[in-house]
CSV table of N, CA and C and ligand atoms in Angstrom, one decimal:
chain,number,residue,atom,x,y,z
A,6,MET,N,0.8,-1.1,0.0
A,6,MET,CA,0.1,0.1,0.0
A,6,MET,C,1.0,1.2,0.0
A,7,LYS,N,0.5,2.2,-0.7
A,7,LYS,CA,1.0,3.5,-0.8
A,7,LYS,C,1.0,4.4,0.4
A,8,LEU,N,1.9,5.2,0.7
A,8,LEU,CA,1.8,6.1,1.8
A,8,LEU,C,2.6,7.3,1.6
A,9,MET,N,2.0,8.6,1.9
A,9,MET,CA,2.8,9.6,1.5
A,9,MET,C,3.2,10.3,2.7
A,10,VAL,N,4.6,10.7,2.9
A,10,VAL,CA,4.9,11.2,4.1
A,10,VAL,C,5.5,12.7,3.7
A,11,ILE,N,4.9,13.7,4.2
A,11,ILE,CA,5.0,15.1,4.1
A,11,ILE,C,6.0,15.9,5.1
A,12,ASN,N,7.0,16.4,4.8
A,12,ASN,CA,7.8,17.2,5.8
A,12,ASN,C,7.8,18.4,5.3
A,13,GLY,N,7.4,19.5,6.4
A,13,GLY,CA,7.5,20.9,6.2
A,13,GLY,C,8.7,21.6,6.1
A,14,PRO,N,8.5,22.9,6.3
A,14,PRO,CA,9.8,23.9,6.2
A,14,PRO,C,10.8,23.5,7.1
A,15,ASN,N,12.1,23.6,6.6
A,15,ASN,CA,13.2,23.6,7.3
A,15,ASN,C,13.8,22.3,7.6
A,16,LEU,N,12.8,21.3,7.5
A,16,LEU,CA,13.2,19.9,7.8
A,16,LEU,C,14.3,19.2,6.8
A,17,ALA,N,14.5,19.8,5.7
A,17,ALA,CA,15.6,19.4,4.8
A,17,ALA,C,16.9,19.8,5.3
A,18,ARG,N,16.9,20.8,6.4
A,18,ARG,CA,18.1,21.3,6.8
A,18,ARG,C,18.5,20.7,8.2
A,19,LEU,N,18.0,19.5,8.5
A,19,LEU,CA,18.2,19.0,9.9
A,19,LEU,C,19.8,19.0,10.3
A,20,ASP,N,20.5,18.7,9.1
A,20,ASP,CA,22.1,18.8,9.6
A,20,ASP,C,22.6,20.1,10.1
A,21,ILE,N,21.9,21.0,9.8
A,21,ILE,CA,22.4,22.3,10.5
A,21,ILE,C,21.5,22.8,11.6
A,22,ARG,N,20.3,22.1,11.9
A,22,ARG,CA,19.4,22.5,13.1
A,22,ARG,C,20.2,22.0,14.5
A,23,ASP,N,19.5,22.6,15.3
A,23,ASP,CA,19.9,22.1,16.7
A,23,ASP,C,19.9,20.5,17.0
A,24,SER,N,20.9,20.0,17.0
A,24,SER,CA,20.9,18.4,17.0
A,24,SER,C,20.3,18.1,18.5
A,25,SER,N,20.6,18.8,19.5
A,25,SER,CA,20.2,18.4,20.9
A,25,SER,C,18.4,18.6,20.8
A,26,ILE,N,17.7,19.2,19.8
A,26,ILE,CA,16.3,19.0,19.6
A,26,ILE,C,16.1,18.3,18.5
A,27,TYR,N,16.6,18.1,17.5
A,27,TYR,CA,16.1,17.3,16.3
A,27,TYR,C,16.9,16.1,16.0
A,28,GLY,N,18.0,15.9,16.9
A,28,GLY,CA,18.6,14.5,16.8
A,28,GLY,C,19.8,14.8,15.7
A,29,ASP,N,20.6,13.6,15.4
A,29,ASP,CA,21.8,13.6,14.5
A,29,ASP,C,21.6,13.3,13.2
A,30,LEU,N,20.3,12.7,12.7
A,30,LEU,CA,20.3,12.4,11.3
A,30,LEU,C,20.0,13.7,10.3
A,31,ASN,N,20.8,13.4,9.2
A,31,ASN,CA,20.5,14.7,8.3
A,31,ASN,C,19.1,14.2,7.4
A,32,TYR,N,18.6,15.1,6.6
A,32,TYR,CA,17.2,14.7,6.0
A,32,TYR,C,17.3,13.5,5.1
A,33,GLY,N,18.6,13.2,4.4
A,33,GLY,CA,18.6,12.2,3.4
A,33,GLY,C,18.4,10.9,4.3
A,34,GLU,N,19.3,11.0,5.5
A,34,GLU,CA,19.2,9.6,6.4
A,34,GLU,C,17.8,9.5,6.8
A,35,LEU,N,17.2,10.7,7.4
A,35,LEU,CA,15.8,10.2,7.8
A,35,LEU,C,14.9,9.7,6.8
A,36,LYS,N,15.0,10.3,5.6
A,36,LYS,CA,14.1,9.7,4.6
A,36,LYS,C,14.3,8.2,4.2
A,37,SER,N,15.7,7.9,4.3
A,37,SER,CA,16.0,6.6,4.2
A,37,SER,C,15.4,5.7,5.4
A,38,LEU,N,15.4,6.2,6.4
A,38,LEU,CA,14.8,5.5,7.9
A,38,LEU,C,13.5,5.2,7.5
A,39,ILE,N,12.7,6.3,7.0
A,39,ILE,CA,11.2,6.3,7.0
A,39,ILE,C,10.9,5.4,5.7
A,40,GLU,N,11.7,5.4,4.6
A,40,GLU,CA,11.4,4.3,3.6
A,40,GLU,C,11.5,3.0,4.0
A,41,GLY,N,12.6,2.7,4.8
A,41,GLY,CA,13.0,1.3,5.3
A,41,GLY,C,11.9,0.9,6.2
A,42,ALA,N,11.5,1.7,7.2
A,42,ALA,CA,10.5,1.3,8.1
A,42,ALA,C,9.2,0.9,7.4
A,43,ALA,N,9.0,1.9,6.4
A,43,ALA,CA,7.6,1.7,5.7
A,43,ALA,C,7.4,0.3,5.0
A,44,SER,N,8.6,-0.1,4.2
A,44,SER,CA,8.9,-1.4,3.6
A,44,SER,C,8.6,-2.4,4.6
A,45,ASN,N,9.3,-2.4,5.6
A,45,ASN,CA,9.2,-3.3,6.6
A,45,ASN,C,7.7,-3.6,7.1
A,46,SER,N,7.0,-2.6,7.0
A,46,SER,CA,5.5,-2.5,7.5
A,46,SER,C,4.6,-2.9,6.3
A,47,GLY,N,5.2,-3.1,4.9
A,47,GLY,CA,4.3,-3.3,3.7
A,47,GLY,C,3.9,-2.1,3.0
A,48,PHE,N,4.3,-0.9,3.4
A,48,PHE,CA,4.1,0.2,2.7
A,48,PHE,C,5.2,0.6,1.6
A,49,VAL,N,4.8,1.1,0.7
A,49,VAL,CA,5.8,2.0,-0.2
A,49,VAL,C,5.6,3.7,0.0
A,50,ALA,N,6.5,4.3,0.8
A,50,ALA,CA,6.5,5.5,1.2
A,50,ALA,C,7.0,6.4,0.2
A,51,ASP,N,6.2,7.6,-0.2
A,51,ASP,CA,6.6,8.5,-1.0
A,51,ASP,C,6.9,9.7,-0.2
A,52,VAL,N,8.3,9.9,0.0
A,52,VAL,CA,8.6,11.1,1.2
A,52,VAL,C,9.0,12.4,0.7
A,53,ARG,N,8.4,13.3,0.9
A,53,ARG,CA,8.5,14.6,0.3
A,53,ARG,C,9.0,15.7,1.3
A,54,GLN,N,9.3,16.7,1.0
A,54,GLN,CA,9.7,17.9,1.6
A,54,GLN,C,9.4,19.3,1.0
A,55,SER,N,8.9,20.1,1.5
A,55,SER,CA,8.9,21.7,1.0
A,55,SER,C,8.6,22.5,2.0
A,56,ASN,N,9.2,23.7,1.6
A,56,ASN,CA,9.1,25.0,2.5
A,56,ASN,C,8.0,25.9,1.9
A,57,ASP,N,7.3,25.3,1.2
A,57,ASP,CA,6.0,26.1,0.5
A,57,ASP,C,4.9,25.6,0.8
A,58,GLU,N,3.9,26.6,1.5
A,58,GLU,CA,2.5,26.0,2.0
A,58,GLU,C,1.6,25.5,0.8
A,59,ALA,N,1.8,26.3,-0.4
A,59,ALA,CA,0.8,25.9,-1.3
A,59,ALA,C,1.3,24.5,-2.1
A,60,THR,N,2.5,24.2,-2.0
A,60,THR,CA,2.9,22.7,-2.4
A,60,THR,C,2.6,21.7,-1.6
A,61,ILE,N,2.4,22.0,-0.2
A,61,ILE,CA,2.2,21.0,0.7
A,61,ILE,C,0.6,20.8,0.5
A,62,ILE,N,-0.4,21.9,0.2
A,62,ILE,CA,-1.7,21.7,0.0
A,62,ILE,C,-1.9,20.9,-1.3
A,63,GLY,N,-1.0,21.2,-2.2
A,63,GLY,CA,-1.2,20.5,-3.5
A,63,GLY,C,-1.0,18.9,-3.2
A,64,TRP,N,0.1,18.6,-2.3
A,64,TRP,CA,0.2,17.2,-2.1
A,64,TRP,C,-0.9,16.6,-1.4
A,65,LEU,N,-1.4,17.4,-0.5
A,65,LEU,CA,-2.5,16.8,0.4
A,65,LEU,C,-3.8,16.6,-0.7
A,66,HIS,N,-4.0,17.3,-1.4
A,66,HIS,CA,-5.1,17.1,-2.5
A,66,HIS,C,-4.8,16.0,-3.1
A,67,GLU,N,-3.7,15.8,-3.7
A,67,GLU,CA,-3.2,14.6,-4.5
A,67,GLU,C,-3.5,13.0,-3.7
A,68,ALA,N,-2.9,13.2,-2.4
A,68,ALA,CA,-3.2,12.0,-1.5
A,68,ALA,C,-4.6,11.9,-1.2
A,69,ALA,N,-5.5,12.8,-1.2
A,69,ALA,CA,-6.8,12.8,-1.0
A,69,ALA,C,-7.7,12.0,-2.2
A,70,ASP,N,-7.2,12.6,-3.3
A,70,ASP,CA,-8.0,12.0,-4.5
A,70,ASP,C,-7.3,10.6,-4.8
A,71,ALA,N,-6.0,10.2,-4.3
A,71,ALA,CA,-5.6,9.0,-4.5
A,71,ALA,C,-5.8,8.0,-3.3
A,72,LYS,N,-6.7,8.4,-2.3
A,72,LYS,CA,-7.0,7.8,-1.1
A,72,LYS,C,-5.9,7.2,-0.5
A,73,ILE,N,-4.9,8.0,-0.5
A,73,ILE,CA,-3.5,7.4,0.3
A,73,ILE,C,-3.6,8.0,1.8
A,74,PRO,N,-3.1,7.1,2.7
A,74,PRO,CA,-2.7,7.5,4.0
A,74,PRO,C,-1.5,8.7,4.0
A,75,VAL,N,-1.6,9.6,5.1
A,75,VAL,CA,-0.4,10.4,5.0
A,75,VAL,C,0.1,10.5,6.5
A,76,ILE,N,1.5,10.7,6.6
A,76,ILE,CA,2.1,11.0,7.7
A,76,ILE,C,2.6,12.3,7.3
A,77,ILE,N,2.4,13.4,8.2
A,77,ILE,CA,2.9,14.7,8.1
A,77,ILE,C,3.4,15.2,9.2
A,78,ASN,N,4.8,15.8,9.0
A,78,ASN,CA,5.4,16.9,9.9
A,78,ASN,C,5.3,18.2,9.3
A,79,PRO,N,4.3,18.9,9.7
A,79,PRO,CA,4.0,20.3,9.1
A,79,PRO,C,5.1,21.3,9.5
A,80,ALA,N,6.0,20.9,10.4
A,80,ALA,CA,6.8,21.8,11.0
A,80,ALA,C,6.3,23.2,11.4
A,81,ALA,N,6.8,24.0,11.3
A,81,ALA,CA,6.2,25.4,11.9
A,81,ALA,C,5.0,25.6,11.3
A,82,PHE,N,4.5,25.3,10.1
A,82,PHE,CA,3.0,25.3,9.9
A,82,PHE,C,2.2,24.6,10.8
A,83,THR,N,2.6,23.7,11.5
A,83,THR,CA,1.7,23.2,12.4
A,83,THR,C,1.1,24.1,13.3
A,84,HIS,N,1.7,25.2,13.6
A,84,HIS,CA,1.3,26.3,14.7
A,84,HIS,C,0.3,27.4,14.0
A,85,TYR,N,0.1,27.2,12.8
A,85,TYR,CA,-0.8,28.5,12.2
A,85,TYR,C,-1.2,28.5,10.9
A,86,SER,N,-1.1,27.1,10.3
A,86,SER,CA,-1.4,27.0,8.9
A,86,SER,C,-3.0,26.4,8.9
A,87,TYR,N,-3.9,27.4,8.8
A,87,TYR,CA,-5.3,26.8,8.6
A,87,TYR,C,-5.4,26.4,7.2
A,88,ALA,N,-4.8,26.9,6.3
A,88,ALA,CA,-4.8,26.2,4.9
A,88,ALA,C,-4.4,24.8,4.8
A,89,ILE,N,-3.4,24.4,5.5
A,89,ILE,CA,-2.9,23.1,5.6
A,89,ILE,C,-3.8,22.3,6.3
A,90,ARG,N,-4.5,22.7,7.5
A,90,ARG,CA,-5.6,22.1,8.3
A,90,ARG,C,-6.6,21.8,7.3
A,91,ASP,N,-7.1,22.9,6.6
A,91,ASP,CA,-8.2,22.6,5.5
A,91,ASP,C,-7.9,21.5,4.6
A,92,ALA,N,-6.9,21.5,3.9
A,92,ALA,CA,-6.4,20.6,3.0
A,92,ALA,C,-6.5,19.3,3.6
A,93,ALA,N,-5.9,19.0,4.7
A,93,ALA,CA,-5.7,17.8,5.3
A,93,ALA,C,-7.0,17.3,5.9
A,94,GLU,N,-8.0,18.2,6.1
A,94,GLU,CA,-9.4,17.6,6.6
A,94,GLU,C,-10.0,16.9,5.4
A,95,LEU,N,-9.6,17.2,4.1
A,95,LEU,CA,-10.1,16.5,3.0
A,95,LEU,C,-9.7,15.1,2.7
A,96,LEU,N,-8.8,14.7,3.4
A,96,LEU,CA,-8.2,13.5,3.1
A,96,LEU,C,-9.2,12.3,3.3
A,97,THR,N,-8.9,11.3,2.4
A,97,THR,CA,-9.9,10.0,2.4
A,97,THR,C,-9.4,8.9,3.0
A,98,ALA,N,-8.1,9.0,3.5
A,98,ALA,CA,-7.5,7.9,4.4
A,98,ALA,C,-6.8,8.4,5.7
A,99,PRO,N,-6.4,7.6,6.5
A,99,PRO,CA,-5.8,8.2,7.9
A,99,PRO,C,-4.6,9.1,7.8
A,100,LEU,N,-4.6,10.2,8.8
A,100,LEU,CA,-3.6,11.2,8.8
A,100,LEU,C,-3.0,11.1,10.3
A,101,ILE,N,-1.5,11.1,10.1
A,101,ILE,CA,-0.9,11.0,11.5
A,101,ILE,C,-0.1,12.1,11.5
A,102,GLU,N,-0.1,13.0,12.6
A,102,GLU,CA,0.8,14.0,12.6
A,102,GLU,C,2.0,13.6,13.7
A,103,VAL,N,3.1,14.0,13.1
A,103,VAL,CA,4.3,13.7,13.9
A,103,VAL,C,5.4,14.9,13.9
A,104,HIS,N,6.1,14.7,15.1
A,104,HIS,CA,7.1,15.7,15.2
A,104,HIS,C,8.4,15.0,15.8
A,105,LEU,N,9.6,15.5,15.4
A,105,LEU,CA,10.8,15.0,15.9
A,105,LEU,C,11.0,15.5,17.5
A,106,SER,N,10.6,16.7,17.7
A,106,SER,CA,10.8,17.3,19.0
A,106,SER,C,9.4,17.1,19.8
A,107,ASN,N,9.2,17.3,21.0
A,107,ASN,CA,8.1,17.4,21.7
A,107,ASN,C,7.7,18.9,22.0
A,108,PRO,N,6.8,19.5,21.0
A,108,PRO,CA,6.6,20.9,20.9
A,108,PRO,C,6.1,21.3,22.3
A,109,MET,N,5.1,20.5,22.9
A,109,MET,CA,4.7,20.9,24.3
A,109,MET,C,5.7,21.2,25.2
A,110,ALA,N,7.1,20.7,25.1
A,110,ALA,CA,7.9,21.0,26.1
A,110,ALA,C,9.0,22.2,25.6
A,111,ARG,N,8.5,22.9,24.5
A,111,ARG,CA,9.4,23.8,24.0
A,111,ARG,C,8.7,25.3,24.2
A,112,GLU,N,8.8,26.1,23.3
A,112,GLU,CA,8.3,27.7,23.4
A,112,GLU,C,6.8,27.6,23.3
A,113,GLU,N,6.2,28.5,24.0
A,113,GLU,CA,4.6,28.5,24.0
A,113,GLU,C,4.1,28.5,22.7
A,114,PHE,N,4.6,29.2,21.7
A,114,PHE,CA,3.9,29.2,20.3
A,114,PHE,C,3.9,28.0,19.8
A,115,ARG,N,4.8,27.0,20.4
A,115,ARG,CA,4.7,25.6,19.6
A,115,ARG,C,3.6,24.7,20.4
A,116,HIS,N,3.0,25.4,21.6
A,116,HIS,CA,2.1,24.6,22.0
A,116,HIS,C,0.8,24.2,21.4
A,117,THR,N,0.6,25.2,20.4
A,117,THR,CA,-0.7,25.1,19.5
A,117,THR,C,-0.4,24.3,18.2
A,118,SER,N,-1.4,23.1,18.0
A,118,SER,CA,-1.2,22.7,16.8
A,118,SER,C,-2.6,22.8,16.1
A,119,VAL,N,-2.6,23.4,14.8
A,119,VAL,CA,-3.9,23.6,14.2
A,119,VAL,C,-4.3,22.2,13.6
A,120,ILE,N,-3.4,21.3,13.3
A,120,ILE,CA,-3.5,20.2,12.7
A,120,ILE,C,-3.9,18.9,13.6
A,121,SER,N,-3.5,18.8,14.8
A,121,SER,CA,-3.9,17.6,15.7
A,121,SER,C,-5.4,17.3,15.7
A,122,GLY,N,-6.2,18.4,15.7
A,122,GLY,CA,-7.9,18.1,15.6
A,122,GLY,C,-8.4,17.4,14.7
A,123,ILE,N,-7.5,17.3,13.5
A,123,ILE,CA,-8.1,16.6,12.2
A,123,ILE,C,-7.4,15.4,12.0
A,124,ALA,N,-6.2,15.2,12.9
A,124,ALA,CA,-5.4,13.9,12.6
A,124,ALA,C,-6.0,12.9,13.5
A,125,HIS,N,-5.8,11.7,13.0
A,125,HIS,CA,-6.3,10.5,13.7
A,125,HIS,C,-5.4,10.4,15.0
A,126,GLY,N,-4.2,10.9,15.1
A,126,GLY,CA,-3.3,11.0,16.4
A,126,GLY,C,-2.1,11.7,16.0
A,127,THR,N,-1.3,11.9,16.9
A,127,THR,CA,0.0,12.8,17.0
A,127,THR,C,0.9,12.1,17.8
A,128,ILE,N,2.2,11.9,17.1
A,128,ILE,CA,3.4,11.3,17.8
A,128,ILE,C,4.5,12.2,17.9
A,129,ALA,N,4.9,12.7,19.0
A,129,ALA,CA,5.8,13.8,19.1
A,129,ALA,C,7.0,13.4,20.1
A,130,GLY,N,8.2,13.9,19.8
A,130,GLY,CA,9.1,13.6,20.8
A,130,GLY,C,10.0,12.5,20.9
A,131,PHE,N,9.9,11.6,20.0
A,131,PHE,CA,10.9,10.5,19.8
A,131,PHE,C,11.8,10.6,18.8
A,132,GLY,N,12.2,11.9,18.4
A,132,GLY,CA,13.2,11.8,17.3
A,132,GLY,C,12.8,11.2,16.0
A,133,PRO,N,13.6,10.7,15.1
A,133,PRO,CA,13.2,10.0,13.9
A,133,PRO,C,12.3,8.8,14.2
A,134,ASN,N,12.3,8.3,15.3
A,134,ASN,CA,11.5,7.2,15.8
A,134,ASN,C,10.0,7.6,15.8
A,135,SER,N,9.6,8.9,15.9
A,135,SER,CA,8.3,9.4,15.8
A,135,SER,C,7.6,8.8,14.5
A,136,TYR,N,8.5,8.9,13.4
A,136,TYR,CA,7.8,8.3,12.2
A,136,TYR,C,7.7,6.9,12.0
A,137,VAL,N,8.7,6.3,12.7
A,137,VAL,CA,8.4,4.8,12.7
A,137,VAL,C,7.4,4.4,13.4
A,138,LEU,N,7.0,5.0,14.6
A,138,LEU,CA,6.0,4.8,15.5
A,138,LEU,C,4.6,5.0,14.7
A,139,ALA,N,4.6,6.3,13.8
A,139,ALA,CA,3.5,6.5,13.2
A,139,ALA,C,3.3,5.4,12.2
A,140,ILE,N,4.3,4.9,11.4
A,140,ILE,CA,3.9,3.8,10.4
A,140,ILE,C,3.5,2.6,11.2
A,141,ASN,N,3.9,2.2,12.3
A,141,ASN,CA,3.4,1.0,13.1
A,141,ASN,C,1.9,1.4,13.4
A,142,ALA,N,1.6,2.6,13.7
A,142,ALA,CA,0.2,3.0,14.1
A,142,ALA,C,-0.6,2.8,12.7
A,143,LEU,N,-0.2,3.2,11.7
A,143,LEU,CA,-1.0,3.2,10.4
A,143,LEU,C,-1.3,1.4,10.1
A,144,LYS,N,-0.1,0.9,10.3
A,144,LYS,CA,-0.2,-0.5,10.0
A,144,LYS,C,-1.2,-1.1,10.9
A,145,ALA,N,-1.2,-0.8,12.0
A,145,ALA,CA,-2.3,-1.4,13.1
A,145,ALA,C,-3.8,-0.9,12.7
A,146,MET,N,-3.8,0.4,12.2
A,146,MET,CA,-5.1,0.8,11.8
A,146,MET,C,-5.8,0.2,10.6
A,147,LEU,N,-4.9,0.0,9.6
A,147,LEU,CA,-5.3,-0.3,8.3
A,147,LEU,C,-5.1,-2.0,8.0
A,148,GLY,N,-4.7,-2.5,8.9
A,148,GLY,CA,-4.7,-4.0,9.1
A,148,GLY,C,-3.6,-4.5,8.2
B,227,DQA,C1,8.9,20.4,14.4
B,227,DQA,C2,8.6,21.2,15.8
B,227,DQA,C3,8.0,22.5,15.1
B,227,DQA,O1,7.6,23.4,16.2
B,227,DQA,C4,9.3,23.3,14.3
B,227,DQA,O2,8.9,24.4,13.9
B,227,DQA,C5,9.8,22.1,13.2
B,227,DQA,C6,9.9,21.1,13.4
B,227,DQA,C7,9.4,18.9,15.0
B,227,DQA,O3,9.5,17.9,14.1
B,227,DQA,O4,9.8,18.7,16.0
B,227,DQA,O5,10.3,22.8,12.3
B,227,DQA,O6,7.6,19.9,13.7
């Protein structure tokens, strides 16, 4: 089964972001980890990253039309993009929100997610393993 994994702004620059918050993997390594975990669970993961809100909205429309489940790390868009929320609400298969860090343990502006309310669940704070846990959860949901 196909799975779309969408990563938001600045996640392609993990190599230069604070490793005490985001871990030691660069984006290429994170992408390989996700692809491998997905394959182990019987999914073919299409892992994408964009800094652009409109591009992410287009990908969500594509996943909705194709009835593909989505794992999304909306990055900073998590906290304020009603446009991404509205697009995610149109999905026709499960949506799981993930974060590398635990936004609730960080600055106050990160305590709000406008995405969580329309996701089946949120997994945050486990570094790259957040994505692996999300893949396991999807597998359990979809049988
Ligand atoms: C993040 C948390 C967000 O608050 C932040 O803006 C990010 C990454 C995470 O994966 O921990 O860019 O989504």
